[in-house]
mmCIF file of C-alpha atoms in Angstrom:
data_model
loop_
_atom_site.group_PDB
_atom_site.id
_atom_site.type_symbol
_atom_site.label_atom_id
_atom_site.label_comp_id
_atom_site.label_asym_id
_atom_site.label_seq_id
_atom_site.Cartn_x
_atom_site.Cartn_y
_atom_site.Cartn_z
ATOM 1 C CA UNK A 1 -1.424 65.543 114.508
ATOM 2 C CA UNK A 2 2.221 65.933 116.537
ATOM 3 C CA UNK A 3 2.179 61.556 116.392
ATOM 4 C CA UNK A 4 1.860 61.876 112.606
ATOM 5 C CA UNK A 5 4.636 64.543 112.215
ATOM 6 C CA UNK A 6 7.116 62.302 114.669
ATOM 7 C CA UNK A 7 5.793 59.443 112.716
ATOM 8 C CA UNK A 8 6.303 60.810 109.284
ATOM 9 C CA UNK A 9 9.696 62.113 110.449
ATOM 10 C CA UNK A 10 10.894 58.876 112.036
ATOM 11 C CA UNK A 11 9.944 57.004 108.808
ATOM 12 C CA UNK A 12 11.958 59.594 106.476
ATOM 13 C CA UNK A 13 14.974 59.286 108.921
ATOM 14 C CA UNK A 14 14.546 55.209 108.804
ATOM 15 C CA UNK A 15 14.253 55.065 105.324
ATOM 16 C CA UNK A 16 16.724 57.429 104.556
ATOM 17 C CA UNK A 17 19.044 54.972 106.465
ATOM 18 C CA UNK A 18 18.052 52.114 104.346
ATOM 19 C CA UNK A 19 16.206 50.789 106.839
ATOM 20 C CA UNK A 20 12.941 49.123 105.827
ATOM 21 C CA UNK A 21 14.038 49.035 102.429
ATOM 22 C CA UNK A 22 13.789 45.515 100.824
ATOM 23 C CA UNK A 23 14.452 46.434 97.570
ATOM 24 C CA UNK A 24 18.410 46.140 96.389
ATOM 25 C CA UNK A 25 17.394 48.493 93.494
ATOM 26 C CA UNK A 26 15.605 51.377 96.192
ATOM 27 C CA UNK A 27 18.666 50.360 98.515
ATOM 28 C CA UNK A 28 20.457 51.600 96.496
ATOM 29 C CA UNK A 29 18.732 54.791 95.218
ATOM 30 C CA UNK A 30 18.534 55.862 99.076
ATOM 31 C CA UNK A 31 22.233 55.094 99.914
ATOM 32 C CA UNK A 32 23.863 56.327 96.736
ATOM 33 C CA UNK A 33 21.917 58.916 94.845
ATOM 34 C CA UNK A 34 19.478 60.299 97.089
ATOM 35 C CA UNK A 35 21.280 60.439 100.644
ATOM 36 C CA UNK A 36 25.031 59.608 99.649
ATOM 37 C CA UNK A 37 27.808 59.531 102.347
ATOM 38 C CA UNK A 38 30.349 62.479 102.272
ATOM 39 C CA UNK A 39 32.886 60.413 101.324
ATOM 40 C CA UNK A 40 30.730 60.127 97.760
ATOM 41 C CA UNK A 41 31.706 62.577 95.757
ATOM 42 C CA UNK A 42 31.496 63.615 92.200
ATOM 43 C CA UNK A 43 34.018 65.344 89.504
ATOM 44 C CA UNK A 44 30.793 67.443 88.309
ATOM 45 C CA UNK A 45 30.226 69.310 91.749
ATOM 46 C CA UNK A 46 32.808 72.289 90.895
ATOM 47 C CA UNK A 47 31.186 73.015 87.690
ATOM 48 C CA UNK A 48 27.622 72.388 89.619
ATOM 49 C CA UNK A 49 29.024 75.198 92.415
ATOM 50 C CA UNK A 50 29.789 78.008 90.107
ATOM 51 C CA UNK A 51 26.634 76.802 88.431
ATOM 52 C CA UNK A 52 24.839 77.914 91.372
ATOM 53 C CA UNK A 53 27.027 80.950 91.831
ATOM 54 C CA UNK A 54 26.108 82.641 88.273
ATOM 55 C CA UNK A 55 22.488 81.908 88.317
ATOM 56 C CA UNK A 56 22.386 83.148 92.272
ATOM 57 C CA UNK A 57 18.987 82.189 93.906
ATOM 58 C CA UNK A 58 17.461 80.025 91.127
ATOM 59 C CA UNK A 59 18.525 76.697 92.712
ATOM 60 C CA UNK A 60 20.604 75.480 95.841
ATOM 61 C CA UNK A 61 23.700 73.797 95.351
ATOM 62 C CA UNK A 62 22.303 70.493 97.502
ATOM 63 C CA UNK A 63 19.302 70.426 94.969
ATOM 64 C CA UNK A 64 21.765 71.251 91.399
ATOM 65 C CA UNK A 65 23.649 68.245 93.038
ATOM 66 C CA UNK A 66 20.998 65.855 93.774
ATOM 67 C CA UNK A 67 19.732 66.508 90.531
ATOM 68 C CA UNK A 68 22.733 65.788 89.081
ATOM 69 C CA UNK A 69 23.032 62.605 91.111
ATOM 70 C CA UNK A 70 19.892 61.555 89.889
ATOM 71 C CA UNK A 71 20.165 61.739 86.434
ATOM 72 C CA UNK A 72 23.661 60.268 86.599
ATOM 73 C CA UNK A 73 21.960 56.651 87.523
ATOM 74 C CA UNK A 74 18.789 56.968 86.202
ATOM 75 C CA UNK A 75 20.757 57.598 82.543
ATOM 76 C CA UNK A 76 17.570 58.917 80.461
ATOM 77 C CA UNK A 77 18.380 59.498 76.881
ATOM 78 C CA UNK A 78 16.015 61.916 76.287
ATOM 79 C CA UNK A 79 15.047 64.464 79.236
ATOM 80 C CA UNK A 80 11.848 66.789 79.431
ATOM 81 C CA UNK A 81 12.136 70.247 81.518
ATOM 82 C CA UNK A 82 8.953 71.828 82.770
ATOM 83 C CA UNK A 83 10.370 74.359 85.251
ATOM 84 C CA UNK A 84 9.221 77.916 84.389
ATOM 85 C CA UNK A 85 11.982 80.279 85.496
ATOM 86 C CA UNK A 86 14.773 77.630 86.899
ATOM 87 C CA UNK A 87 14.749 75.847 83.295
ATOM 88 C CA UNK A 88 18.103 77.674 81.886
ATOM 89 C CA UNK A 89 19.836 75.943 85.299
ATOM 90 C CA UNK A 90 18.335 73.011 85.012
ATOM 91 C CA UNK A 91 18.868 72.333 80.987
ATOM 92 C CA UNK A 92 22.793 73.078 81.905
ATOM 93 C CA UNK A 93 22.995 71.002 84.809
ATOM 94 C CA UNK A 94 21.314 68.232 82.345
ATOM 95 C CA UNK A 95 23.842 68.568 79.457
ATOM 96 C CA UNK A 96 26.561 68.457 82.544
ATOM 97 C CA UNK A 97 25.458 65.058 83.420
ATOM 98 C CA UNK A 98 24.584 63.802 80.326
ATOM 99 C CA UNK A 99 26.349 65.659 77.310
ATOM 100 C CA UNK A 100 25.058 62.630 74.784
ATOM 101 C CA UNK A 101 20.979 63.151 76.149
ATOM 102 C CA UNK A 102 18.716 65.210 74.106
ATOM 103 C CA UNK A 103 16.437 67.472 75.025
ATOM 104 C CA UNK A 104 13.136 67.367 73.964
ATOM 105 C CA UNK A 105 9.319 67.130 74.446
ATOM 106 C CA UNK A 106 7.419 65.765 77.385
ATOM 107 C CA UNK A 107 5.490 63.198 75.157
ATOM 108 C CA UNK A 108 9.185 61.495 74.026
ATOM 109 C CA UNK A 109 11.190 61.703 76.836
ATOM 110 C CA UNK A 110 12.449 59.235 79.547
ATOM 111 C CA UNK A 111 12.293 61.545 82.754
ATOM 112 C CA UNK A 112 10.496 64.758 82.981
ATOM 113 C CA UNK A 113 12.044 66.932 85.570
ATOM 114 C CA UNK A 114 9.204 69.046 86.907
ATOM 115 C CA UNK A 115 9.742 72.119 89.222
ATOM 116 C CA UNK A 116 6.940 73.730 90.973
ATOM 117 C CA UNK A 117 3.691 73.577 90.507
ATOM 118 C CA UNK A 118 4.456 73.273 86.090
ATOM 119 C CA UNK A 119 2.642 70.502 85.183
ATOM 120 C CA UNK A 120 2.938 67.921 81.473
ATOM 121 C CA UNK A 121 -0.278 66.335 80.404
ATOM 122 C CA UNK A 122 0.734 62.360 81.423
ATOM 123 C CA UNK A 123 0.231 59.508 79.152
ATOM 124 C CA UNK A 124 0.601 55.873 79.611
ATOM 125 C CA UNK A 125 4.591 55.676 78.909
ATOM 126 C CA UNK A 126 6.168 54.856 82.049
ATOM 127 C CA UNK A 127 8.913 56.944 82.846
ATOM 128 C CA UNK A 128 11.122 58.151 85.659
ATOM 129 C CA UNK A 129 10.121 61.807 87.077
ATOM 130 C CA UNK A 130 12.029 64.126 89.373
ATOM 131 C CA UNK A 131 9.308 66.814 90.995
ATOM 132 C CA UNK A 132 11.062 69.945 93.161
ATOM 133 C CA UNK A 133 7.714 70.243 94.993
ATOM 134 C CA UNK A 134 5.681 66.572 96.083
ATOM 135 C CA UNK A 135 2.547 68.611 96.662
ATOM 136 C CA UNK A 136 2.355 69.222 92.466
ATOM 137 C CA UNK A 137 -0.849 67.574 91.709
ATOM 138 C CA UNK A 138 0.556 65.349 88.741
ATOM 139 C CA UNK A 139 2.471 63.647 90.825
ATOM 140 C CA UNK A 140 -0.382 61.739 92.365
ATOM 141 C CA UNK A 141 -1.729 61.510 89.341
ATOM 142 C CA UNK A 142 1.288 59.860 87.874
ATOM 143 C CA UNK A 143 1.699 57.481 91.065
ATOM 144 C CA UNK A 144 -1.741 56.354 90.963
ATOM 145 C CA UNK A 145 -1.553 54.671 86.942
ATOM 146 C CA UNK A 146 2.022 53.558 88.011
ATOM 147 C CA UNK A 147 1.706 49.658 88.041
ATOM 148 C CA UNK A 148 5.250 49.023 89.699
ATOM 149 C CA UNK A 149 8.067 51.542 90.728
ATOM 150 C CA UNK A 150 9.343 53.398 94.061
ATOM 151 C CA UNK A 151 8.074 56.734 94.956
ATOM 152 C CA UNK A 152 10.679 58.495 96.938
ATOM 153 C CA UNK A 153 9.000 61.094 98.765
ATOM 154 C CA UNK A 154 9.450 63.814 101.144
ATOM 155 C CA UNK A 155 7.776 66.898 101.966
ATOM 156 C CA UNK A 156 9.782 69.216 99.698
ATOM 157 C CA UNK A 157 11.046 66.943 96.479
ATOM 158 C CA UNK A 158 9.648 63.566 94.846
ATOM 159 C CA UNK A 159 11.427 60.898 92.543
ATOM 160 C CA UNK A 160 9.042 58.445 90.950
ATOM 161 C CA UNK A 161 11.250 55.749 89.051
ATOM 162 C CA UNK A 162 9.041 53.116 87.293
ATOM 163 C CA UNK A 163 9.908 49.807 86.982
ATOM 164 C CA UNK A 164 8.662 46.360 85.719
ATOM 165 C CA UNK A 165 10.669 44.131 87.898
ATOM 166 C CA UNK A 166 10.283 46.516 91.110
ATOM 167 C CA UNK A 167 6.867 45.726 93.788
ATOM 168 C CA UNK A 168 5.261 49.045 93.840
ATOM 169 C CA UNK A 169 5.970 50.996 96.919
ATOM 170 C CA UNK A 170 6.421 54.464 98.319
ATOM 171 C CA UNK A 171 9.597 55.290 100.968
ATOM 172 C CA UNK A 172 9.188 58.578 103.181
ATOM 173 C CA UNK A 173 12.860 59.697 102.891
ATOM 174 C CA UNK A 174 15.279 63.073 104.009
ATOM 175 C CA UNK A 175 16.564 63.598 101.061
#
């Protein structure tokens, strides 16, 4: 059990390094949006702070700004929000990133951002999904009809990003 844990640890740390990552595409998902260098910054992250600061407790600045990060490159025109209590945050930190994306229902969207345990009944459109928690049970649901894509995955957060041209493969990162 304590060889898994150093195992599972040494693997997020490699990967989050962009080390066993063959994949110019995932290379660049580790190294840009999900574990960028300090000296990456972006103009949104003041408005993303006192985001944080007026609705106190519902989200950590780290997470409003990976978020943002995230839907920044992944561009989705249309974004679904199951989230329960953190949706007003997330919605805003949405129209922040992308002020020309709709909002709208699971069953049209391009990414589904998923917080918690909330679940959205899956179909067969591929499409990118951010999940807060990687033990929600739709997330291996989703992973397991995904014919090609990267799974990002640590024990707190999950990205799945589907993609025809990508080998299908899951990366333990710290992200």
């Amino acid at each position: 059990m304590l060889l898994n844990r150093l195992t599972d640890r040494y693997k997020r740390w490699r990967h989050g390094h962009g080390y066993g990552v063959h994949s110019p595409y995932a290379y660049h998902i580790v190294r840009e949006v999900l574990r960028p260098s300090d000296q990456v910054g972006y103009y949104a992250y003041t408005d993303i702070h006192s985001l944080c600061r007026r609705y106190a407790g519902a989200m950590s600045v780290a997470e409003a700004m990976l978020l943002y990060r995230i839907l920044v490159e992944l561009h989705p025109a249309r974004v679904a929000v199951a989230a329960g209590a953190k949706a007003d945050i997330i919605e805003r930190i949405v129209a922040l990133a992308l002020p020309h994306s709709a909002l709208t229902s699971a069953a049209e969207a391009d990414l589904w951002i998923v917080d918690g345990n909330e679940s959205l009944e899956p179909d067969d459109k591929d499409r990118a999904v951010y999940f807060t928690h990687s033990s929600n049970p739709l997330l291996s649901r989703l992973w397991e009809k995904t014919p090609s894509g990267q799974l990002y995955i640590n024990p707190t957060r999950a990205l799945l990003v589907p993609q025809k041209h990508i080998t299908k493969q899951s990366l333990a990162i710290k992200f």
